[in-house]
Short mmCIF file of C-alpha atoms in Angstrom, two decimals:
data_model
loop_
_atom_site.label_atom_id
_atom_site.label_comp_id
_atom_site.label_asym_id
_atom_site.label_seq_id
_atom_site.Cartn_x
_atom_site.Cartn_y
_atom_site.Cartn_z
CA MET A 1 36.84 38.30 58.77
CA LEU A 2 39.83 38.79 61.07
CA THR A 3 39.44 39.49 64.75
CA VAL A 4 42.27 42.04 64.96
CA ALA A 5 44.34 43.48 62.11
CA ILE A 6 47.52 45.26 63.25
CA ILE A 7 49.15 47.63 60.77
CA GLY A 8 52.90 47.93 61.33
CA SER A 9 55.52 45.71 62.96
CA GLY A 10 57.93 48.18 64.49
CA MET A 11 57.77 48.18 68.29
CA ALA A 12 54.10 48.54 69.23
CA GLY A 13 52.72 46.16 66.61
CA PRO A 14 54.56 42.94 67.55
CA ALA A 15 54.23 43.75 71.26
CA LEU A 16 50.45 44.10 70.88
CA ALA A 17 50.28 40.85 68.90
CA LEU A 18 52.12 39.01 71.67
CA PHE A 19 49.91 40.41 74.42
CA LEU A 20 46.81 39.51 72.43
CA HIS A 21 48.19 35.98 72.12
CA LYS A 22 48.47 35.85 75.92
CA HIS A 23 44.75 36.69 76.02
CA SER A 24 44.01 34.01 73.35
CA ILE A 25 42.93 36.68 70.85
CA PRO A 26 43.88 35.93 67.22
CA CYS A 27 45.43 38.69 65.13
CA VAL A 28 47.38 39.30 61.94
CA LEU A 29 50.30 41.70 61.53
CA PHE A 30 50.67 43.59 58.24
CA GLU A 31 54.08 45.12 57.55
CA LEU A 32 55.32 47.28 54.69
CA ARG A 33 58.93 46.12 54.92
CA THR A 34 60.52 42.74 54.28
CA PRO A 35 61.68 40.41 57.09
CA ASP A 36 65.35 41.25 56.50
CA SER A 37 64.96 45.04 56.62
CA GLN A 38 67.12 46.80 59.22
CA GLN A 39 66.42 49.88 61.31
CA GLY A 40 69.64 51.55 62.43
CA GLY A 41 70.72 53.13 65.65
CA ASN A 42 70.51 52.34 69.33
CA ILE A 43 67.72 53.01 71.77
CA ALA A 44 67.56 53.40 75.54
CA LEU A 45 64.99 51.29 77.33
CA ALA A 46 64.04 52.59 80.76
CA PRO A 47 62.63 50.37 83.55
CA ASN A 48 59.02 50.96 82.47
CA ALA A 49 59.87 49.63 78.99
CA LEU A 50 61.78 46.63 80.35
CA ARG A 51 58.90 45.79 82.68
CA VAL A 52 56.61 45.38 79.66
CA LEU A 53 59.20 43.28 77.83
CA ASP A 54 59.58 41.14 80.94
CA HIS A 55 55.84 40.52 80.90
CA LEU A 56 56.35 39.20 77.36
CA GLY A 57 59.16 36.93 78.49
CA ILE A 58 61.88 38.40 76.27
CA TYR A 59 63.71 40.74 78.66
CA ASP A 60 66.20 38.09 79.77
CA ARG A 61 67.23 37.54 76.15
CA LEU A 62 67.54 41.25 75.45
CA ARG A 63 69.65 42.06 78.52
CA LEU A 64 72.32 39.66 77.24
CA ARG A 65 72.53 41.59 73.98
CA GLY A 66 72.63 45.16 75.31
CA TYR A 67 74.37 47.27 77.94
CA SER A 68 72.71 47.43 81.35
CA TYR A 69 73.41 50.45 83.54
CA GLU A 70 71.81 52.45 86.32
CA GLU A 71 73.43 55.89 86.52
CA LEU A 72 73.60 58.46 83.72
CA ALA A 73 75.97 61.34 84.43
CA PHE A 74 74.97 64.85 83.34
CA VAL A 75 78.14 66.86 82.65
CA ASN A 76 79.01 70.22 81.14
CA GLY A 77 81.42 70.81 78.27
CA SER A 78 84.38 70.75 80.64
CA GLY A 79 83.41 67.33 81.98
CA LEU A 80 82.22 68.67 85.35
CA VAL A 81 79.51 66.39 86.75
CA LEU A 82 76.34 68.40 87.37
CA GLY A 83 74.40 65.41 88.69
CA LYS A 84 73.70 61.74 88.18
CA LEU A 85 70.30 60.35 87.24
CA TRP A 86 69.08 56.89 88.12
CA ASN A 87 68.08 56.05 84.56
CA GLY A 88 67.28 52.67 86.04
CA SER A 89 67.68 50.95 89.39
CA GLN A 90 67.37 47.32 90.34
CA LYS A 91 66.68 48.36 93.93
CA VAL A 92 64.12 51.10 93.23
CA TYR A 93 62.45 49.94 89.98
CA ASN A 94 63.43 46.23 89.84
CA PHE A 95 65.09 46.95 86.50
CA PRO A 96 68.18 48.82 85.32
CA ALA A 97 68.18 50.77 82.06
CA LEU A 98 69.30 49.07 78.84
CA ARG A 99 71.05 50.54 75.82
CA ILE A 100 70.66 48.26 72.82
CA HIS A 101 70.48 48.18 69.05
CA ARG A 102 66.95 48.90 67.85
CA SER A 103 67.20 46.07 65.31
CA ILE A 104 67.90 43.56 68.11
CA VAL A 105 64.73 44.52 69.97
CA LYS A 106 62.66 44.16 66.81
CA GLU A 107 64.38 40.87 65.98
CA GLU A 108 63.48 39.39 69.37
CA LEU A 109 59.89 40.61 69.14
CA ILE A 110 59.44 39.07 65.69
CA ARG A 111 61.14 35.85 66.77
CA GLU A 112 58.71 35.55 69.67
CA CYS A 113 55.77 36.22 67.34
CA GLU A 114 56.94 33.46 65.01
CA LYS A 115 57.44 31.14 67.98
CA LYS A 116 53.83 31.77 69.03
CA GLY A 117 52.59 31.15 65.48
CA ILE A 118 51.36 34.73 64.94
CA ASP A 119 50.64 35.45 61.29
CA ILE A 120 52.89 38.21 59.87
CA ARG A 121 52.28 39.30 56.30
CA TRP A 122 55.31 41.11 54.91
CA GLY A 123 55.48 43.55 52.02
CA LYS A 124 51.94 44.81 52.64
CA LYS A 125 51.67 48.58 52.13
CA CYS A 126 48.51 49.87 53.75
CA THR A 127 46.73 52.66 51.88
CA GLY A 128 44.27 53.50 54.65
CA VAL A 129 40.86 52.73 56.08
CA GLU A 130 38.27 52.26 53.35
CA GLU A 131 35.20 51.80 55.49
CA GLU A 132 34.08 51.54 59.09
CA ARG A 133 30.98 49.49 59.85
CA ASP A 134 29.03 48.91 63.02
CA GLY A 135 30.96 45.75 63.88
CA SER A 136 34.12 45.98 61.80
CA ALA A 137 36.42 48.08 59.63
CA VAL A 138 37.98 47.53 56.21
CA VAL A 139 41.56 48.51 55.32
CA GLY A 140 43.05 48.59 51.85
CA PHE A 141 46.50 47.70 50.59
CA GLU A 142 48.50 48.84 47.59
CA ASP A 143 48.30 45.40 46.01
CA GLY A 144 44.52 45.72 45.84
CA GLU A 145 43.67 43.47 48.78
CA ARG A 146 40.94 44.60 51.17
CA VAL A 147 40.93 43.20 54.70
CA GLU A 148 38.01 43.31 57.09
CA ALA A 149 38.52 42.94 60.84
CA GLN A 150 36.49 43.46 63.96
CA PHE A 151 39.22 45.83 65.13
CA VAL A 152 41.97 47.59 63.19
CA VAL A 153 44.94 48.88 65.17
CA ALA A 154 47.40 51.27 63.56
CA ALA A 155 50.92 50.83 64.88
CA ASP A 156 52.41 52.19 61.66
CA GLY A 157 54.47 55.03 63.06
CA ILE A 158 54.54 58.77 62.87
CA HIS A 159 53.61 58.86 59.18
CA SER A 160 50.61 56.60 59.78
CA LYS A 161 48.24 55.84 56.91
CA ILE A 162 45.44 55.21 59.39
CA ARG A 163 45.60 58.38 61.54
CA PRO A 164 44.30 60.67 58.72
CA PHE A 165 41.12 58.59 58.61
CA LEU A 166 40.49 59.37 62.26
CA PHE A 167 41.84 62.90 62.35
CA PRO A 168 42.48 64.65 59.03
CA GLY A 169 45.09 67.37 59.10
CA THR A 170 47.23 65.85 61.84
CA ASP A 171 50.49 65.69 59.91
CA PRO A 172 53.58 65.35 62.11
CA LYS A 173 55.45 68.55 62.95
CA PHE A 174 59.23 68.90 62.95
CA SER A 175 60.60 69.97 66.34
CA GLY A 176 63.71 71.80 65.11
CA LEU A 177 66.02 69.10 66.45
CA MET A 178 67.61 66.02 64.90
CA GLY A 179 69.88 63.27 66.15
CA VAL A 180 72.97 61.74 64.57
CA MET A 181 74.08 58.36 65.87
CA GLY A 182 77.34 56.52 65.57
CA ALA A 183 79.56 54.05 67.41
CA VAL A 184 83.26 53.28 67.87
CA MET A 185 84.87 50.25 69.51
CA ALA A 186 86.64 51.07 72.77
CA GLU A 187 89.91 49.51 71.65
CA ASP A 188 90.11 52.09 68.86
CA LEU A 189 89.92 55.05 71.24
CA LYS A 190 93.15 56.45 72.57
CA THR A 191 91.46 58.79 75.07
CA LEU A 192 89.87 55.87 76.95
CA GLY A 193 93.36 54.96 78.13
CA GLU A 194 93.92 58.50 79.36
CA LYS A 195 92.13 60.68 81.88
CA HIS A 196 89.32 61.94 79.67
CA GLY A 197 87.36 63.31 82.63
CA LEU A 198 84.00 61.70 81.84
CA ASP A 199 81.88 59.22 83.77
CA LEU A 200 80.25 56.81 81.34
CA PRO A 201 77.50 56.62 80.32
CA CYS A 202 77.01 60.35 80.24
CA MET A 203 75.19 63.24 78.62
CA VAL A 204 77.40 66.21 77.76
CA PHE A 205 75.58 69.56 77.77
CA GLY A 206 77.85 71.98 75.91
CA GLU A 207 77.30 75.52 74.74
CA LYS A 208 76.89 74.29 71.15
CA GLY A 209 74.58 71.34 71.83
CA SER A 210 74.52 67.97 73.57
CA PHE A 211 76.30 64.68 73.06
CA ALA A 212 75.32 61.43 74.81
CA ILE A 213 77.94 58.67 75.13
CA MET A 214 76.53 55.26 76.02
CA PRO A 215 77.97 51.77 75.64
CA SER A 216 75.55 49.69 73.59
CA ASN A 217 76.63 46.06 73.73
CA PHE A 218 76.77 43.53 76.58
CA GLY A 219 80.54 43.83 77.07
CA GLY A 220 80.38 47.63 77.09
CA ASN A 221 83.20 48.00 74.57
CA GLU A 222 81.03 49.42 71.79
CA LEU A 223 80.69 53.11 72.58
CA GLY A 224 77.59 54.45 70.91
CA TYR A 225 76.73 58.11 70.86
CA PHE A 226 73.76 60.31 70.12
CA ALA A 227 74.44 63.89 69.06
CA THR A 228 71.53 66.32 69.15
CA LEU A 229 71.66 69.08 66.53
CA GLU A 230 69.40 71.99 65.70
CA ALA A 231 68.25 71.87 62.08
CA GLU A 232 65.80 73.20 59.54
CA ASP A 233 63.02 70.94 58.34
CA ARG A 234 63.91 69.14 55.10
CA GLY A 235 60.55 67.50 54.49
CA ARG A 236 60.09 63.74 54.51
CA GLU A 237 61.94 63.10 51.24
CA GLY A 238 64.77 65.41 52.30
CA TRP A 239 65.29 63.54 55.55
CA VAL A 240 65.41 60.23 53.69
CA LYS A 241 68.10 61.68 51.39
CA LEU A 242 70.09 62.87 54.40
CA GLU A 243 69.84 59.44 56.03
CA ASN A 244 71.51 58.02 52.93
CA ASN A 245 74.13 60.77 52.72
CA GLN A 246 76.45 59.77 55.54
CA GLN A 247 79.17 62.11 54.30
CA GLU A 248 76.94 65.10 55.01
CA LEU A 249 76.15 63.69 58.46
CA LYS A 250 79.88 63.37 59.17
CA GLU A 251 80.46 66.97 58.07
CA MET A 252 77.66 68.14 60.38
CA LEU A 253 79.32 66.37 63.32
CA ASN A 254 82.75 67.72 62.43
CA GLU A 255 81.47 71.29 62.27
CA LYS A 256 79.67 71.07 65.60
CA PHE A 257 81.98 69.03 67.82
CA LEU A 258 85.57 69.25 66.53
CA PRO A 259 86.45 72.99 66.78
CA ARG A 260 88.40 73.69 69.98
CA GLU A 261 86.36 76.83 70.64
CA ASN A 262 83.15 74.80 70.87
CA GLY A 263 84.46 73.32 74.09
CA PHE A 264 83.66 69.61 73.93
CA PRO A 265 85.78 66.99 75.77
CA SER A 266 88.54 65.10 73.96
CA LEU A 267 86.57 61.84 74.03
CA VAL A 268 83.70 63.47 72.15
CA LYS A 269 86.10 64.72 69.49
CA GLU A 270 87.80 61.35 69.10
CA LEU A 271 84.47 59.54 68.80
CA VAL A 272 83.46 61.87 65.98
CA GLU A 273 86.83 61.58 64.25
CA LYS A 274 87.02 57.79 64.38
CA THR A 275 83.44 56.95 63.44
CA ALA A 276 83.26 55.10 60.12
CA THR A 277 81.25 57.49 57.94
CA GLU A 278 79.14 54.74 56.38
CA THR A 279 77.84 53.66 59.81
CA LEU A 280 76.22 56.99 60.73
CA THR A 281 72.45 57.22 61.02
CA SER A 282 70.14 60.18 61.55
CA TRP A 283 66.76 60.81 63.14
CA PRO A 284 64.64 63.96 62.73
CA PHE A 285 62.56 64.67 65.83
CA TYR A 286 58.89 64.90 64.92
CA SER A 287 55.82 65.17 67.07
CA VAL A 288 52.16 64.50 66.37
CA PRO A 289 49.56 67.15 67.27
CA HIS A 290 47.57 66.31 70.37
CA LEU A 291 44.72 63.93 69.58
CA ASP A 292 41.65 64.10 71.80
CA SER A 293 40.96 60.46 71.04
CA TRP A 294 42.87 57.49 69.64
CA SER A 295 39.79 55.75 68.30
CA SER A 296 37.23 56.09 65.51
CA PRO A 297 33.60 57.10 66.15
CA LYS A 298 32.40 53.47 66.07
CA LYS A 299 35.40 52.28 68.09
CA ARG A 300 36.62 49.88 65.42
CA VAL A 301 39.83 51.67 64.43
CA PHE A 302 42.61 52.67 66.86
CA VAL A 303 46.05 54.26 66.79
CA ILE A 304 48.82 53.44 69.25
CA GLY A 305 52.53 54.19 69.62
CA ASP A 306 54.05 56.83 67.36
CA ALA A 307 50.92 56.84 65.22
CA ALA A 308 49.09 58.33 68.21
CA HIS A 309 51.72 60.37 70.02
CA ALA A 310 55.18 60.45 68.48
CA ILE A 311 57.56 61.35 71.28
CA PRO A 312 61.05 62.70 70.43
CA PRO A 313 63.89 60.56 71.85
CA THR A 314 65.12 63.35 74.15
CA GLY A 315 63.48 61.63 77.12
CA GLY A 316 64.26 58.03 76.23
CA GLN A 317 60.55 57.15 76.37
CA GLY A 318 59.42 56.65 72.76
CA ALA A 319 59.68 52.85 72.70
CA ALA A 320 58.46 52.63 76.30
CA MET A 321 55.22 54.45 75.48
CA ALA A 322 54.66 52.17 72.47
CA PHE A 323 55.14 49.08 74.65
CA GLU A 324 52.83 50.46 77.35
CA ASP A 325 50.17 51.25 74.74
CA ALA A 326 50.38 47.68 73.47
CA GLU A 327 50.05 46.00 76.85
CA THR A 328 47.27 48.26 78.12
CA PHE A 329 45.26 48.08 74.89
CA ALA A 330 45.46 44.28 74.91
CA TYR A 331 43.53 44.41 78.19
CA VAL A 332 40.89 46.55 76.47
CA LEU A 333 40.41 44.05 73.65
CA ALA A 334 40.39 41.16 76.11
CA ARG A 335 37.54 42.89 77.93
CA VAL A 336 35.44 43.76 74.89
CA LEU A 337 35.94 40.39 73.17
CA ALA A 338 34.90 38.42 76.24
CA PRO A 339 31.76 36.28 75.61
CA ASP A 340 29.73 38.07 78.30
CA PHE A 341 30.66 41.62 77.22
CA ASN A 342 27.82 44.02 76.50
CA ALA A 343 28.60 45.77 73.20
CA ASN A 344 26.87 48.92 74.46
CA ASP A 345 29.71 49.31 76.97
CA LEU A 346 32.39 49.53 74.27
CA PRO A 347 32.62 53.37 74.18
CA ASP A 348 32.88 53.50 77.97
CA VAL A 349 35.71 50.95 78.17
CA VAL A 350 37.64 52.67 75.37
CA SER A 351 37.14 56.05 77.02
CA LYS A 352 38.56 54.77 80.31
CA TRP A 353 41.64 53.40 78.53
CA GLU A 354 42.17 56.63 76.63
CA HIS A 355 41.84 58.72 79.78
CA HIS A 356 44.35 56.48 81.56
CA ARG A 357 46.88 56.73 78.73
CA HIS A 358 46.31 60.38 77.77
CA ALA A 359 47.09 61.62 81.28
CA ARG A 360 50.36 59.71 81.34
CA ILE A 361 51.40 60.64 77.81
CA ALA A 362 50.84 64.33 78.58
CA LYS A 363 53.29 64.13 81.51
CA VAL A 364 55.84 62.21 79.43
CA VAL A 365 55.61 64.73 76.57
CA ASP A 366 56.20 67.56 79.05
CA PHE A 367 59.21 65.73 80.49
CA THR A 368 60.60 65.05 77.02
CA THR A 369 60.08 68.63 75.83
CA LYS A 370 61.96 70.07 78.81
CA ASN A 371 64.78 67.58 78.25
CA GLY A 372 64.91 68.57 74.58
CA ASP A 373 65.18 72.25 75.49
CA LEU A 374 68.24 71.48 77.62
CA ARG A 375 69.91 69.83 74.62
CA LYS A 376 69.76 72.96 72.49
CA SER A 377 72.77 75.21 72.05
CA SER A 378 73.21 78.24 74.28
CA PRO A 379 73.92 81.38 72.20
CA HIS A 380 75.14 83.32 75.25
CA TYR A 381 77.32 82.43 78.21
CA TYR A 382 74.66 83.36 80.75
CA GLU A 383 72.18 80.99 79.08
CA GLN A 384 74.66 78.13 79.37
CA ALA A 385 75.31 79.03 83.02
CA ALA A 386 71.56 79.04 83.71
CA LYS A 387 71.14 75.65 82.01
CA GLU A 388 73.92 74.11 84.09
CA TRP A 389 72.47 75.61 87.27
CA ILE A 390 69.02 74.16 86.51
CA ILE A 391 70.50 70.69 85.99
CA TRP A 392 72.60 70.95 89.17
CA ALA A 393 69.65 72.24 91.23
CA THR A 394 67.35 69.49 89.97
CA PHE A 395 69.61 66.76 91.30
CA LYS A 396 70.53 68.74 94.42
CA PHE A 397 66.93 69.02 95.56
CA MET A 398 65.34 65.93 93.92
CA GLY A 399 68.19 63.48 94.34
CA PRO A 400 69.28 60.85 91.81
CA GLU A 401 65.71 59.96 90.86
CA GLY A 402 65.47 63.42 89.32
CA GLY A 403 61.71 63.55 89.77
CA ALA A 404 61.28 60.63 87.34
CA HIS A 405 60.00 57.98 89.77
CA TRP A 406 56.43 58.35 88.51
CA MET A 407 57.63 57.53 84.99
CA TYR A 408 59.98 54.62 85.61
CA ALA A 409 57.87 52.89 88.29
CA TYR A 410 54.76 52.64 86.10
CA ASN A 411 53.33 49.16 85.59
CA ALA A 412 51.07 48.77 82.54
CA GLU A 413 49.01 46.18 84.43
CA SER A 414 47.60 49.10 86.44
CA VAL A 415 45.21 49.68 83.54
CA VAL A 416 43.10 46.80 84.87
CA GLY A 417 41.99 49.01 87.76
CA ALA A 418 41.36 51.93 85.42
CA LEU A 419 39.06 49.81 83.27
CA ALA A 420 37.02 48.57 86.21
#
């Protein structure tokens, strides 16, 4: 019987495995994909995410492969700066923010797992929890294998195979927004040599939607972008088809950002025009219904990361919450697997962890939802004017921290006090 079986090796899974290793707790990772599978697009890692990765000892490697920055300019469609957010700050948070390819983060996590000798079993498609016992749980796989472990942790994403066992009827819900991501090398952009009127990195809030421009490599000459579009739900299979239909993605970008009357800056238009169609990726924004608990009745099965609380990328906190879940939950397992632990205290310890994380996740979801609302198009001029005023007023009265200090300054090690 395994001590801990982790389902999924995206962000939360490998991070949890590494933190468990620090606590000398053996585990096995089970992953549907193959080792060479790639996940496209870039992600933004805020200071609270980088703090967790620093605890794992891989931040210094990652910062040399991504773009570090502190300020993110919020501008309107004319390029007027409405305010600047400290998306990171070495002085305030001890970390900047980092824009980096998602695949690089996963690569470094897996490399560290292999370095530590953590067992990763690839090509294992989990079919769900088959049984929960008093001291263990059994999960099944498509190849017929059944695995028993003292604890099963689902880090298998928004379409988790484990979550339905805990909470039937909690299918993810589409938010009405999607993202399209692309990148162009700076040397291919004519407008960078002219006065394009934008401070980079920046988030452009236009009448017809939003467009983030963020360098994504160490030298800063790869300009990645993230366009937020309103869309109808296509269903899971439909979104997969769209992901593989880059020509349709390019047409969606052209329709939204190229017309002169839509009022986007020249740099936005040139980025869209010069993006190689085959490099485009897409991301539908889903959310998971609120779960009162992230654990099974007998406290042998758990969900973390997107499996527990999928957070749309409009707040740049999805990966951060997965990493925080991993580090904090490792402290839980270290406590309950200690030789002197009283098994009767298991529900109490789990409850304290859930309360600690639920309160924080609720605030992050609220922050992300409000940010997502700002990214939507404004059908009327007065709505756009109100949006711009809200952004301006936020920075005018809250300063460059933008009311986000509570989020970026969080240290996952604080869970130790919560568990006491």
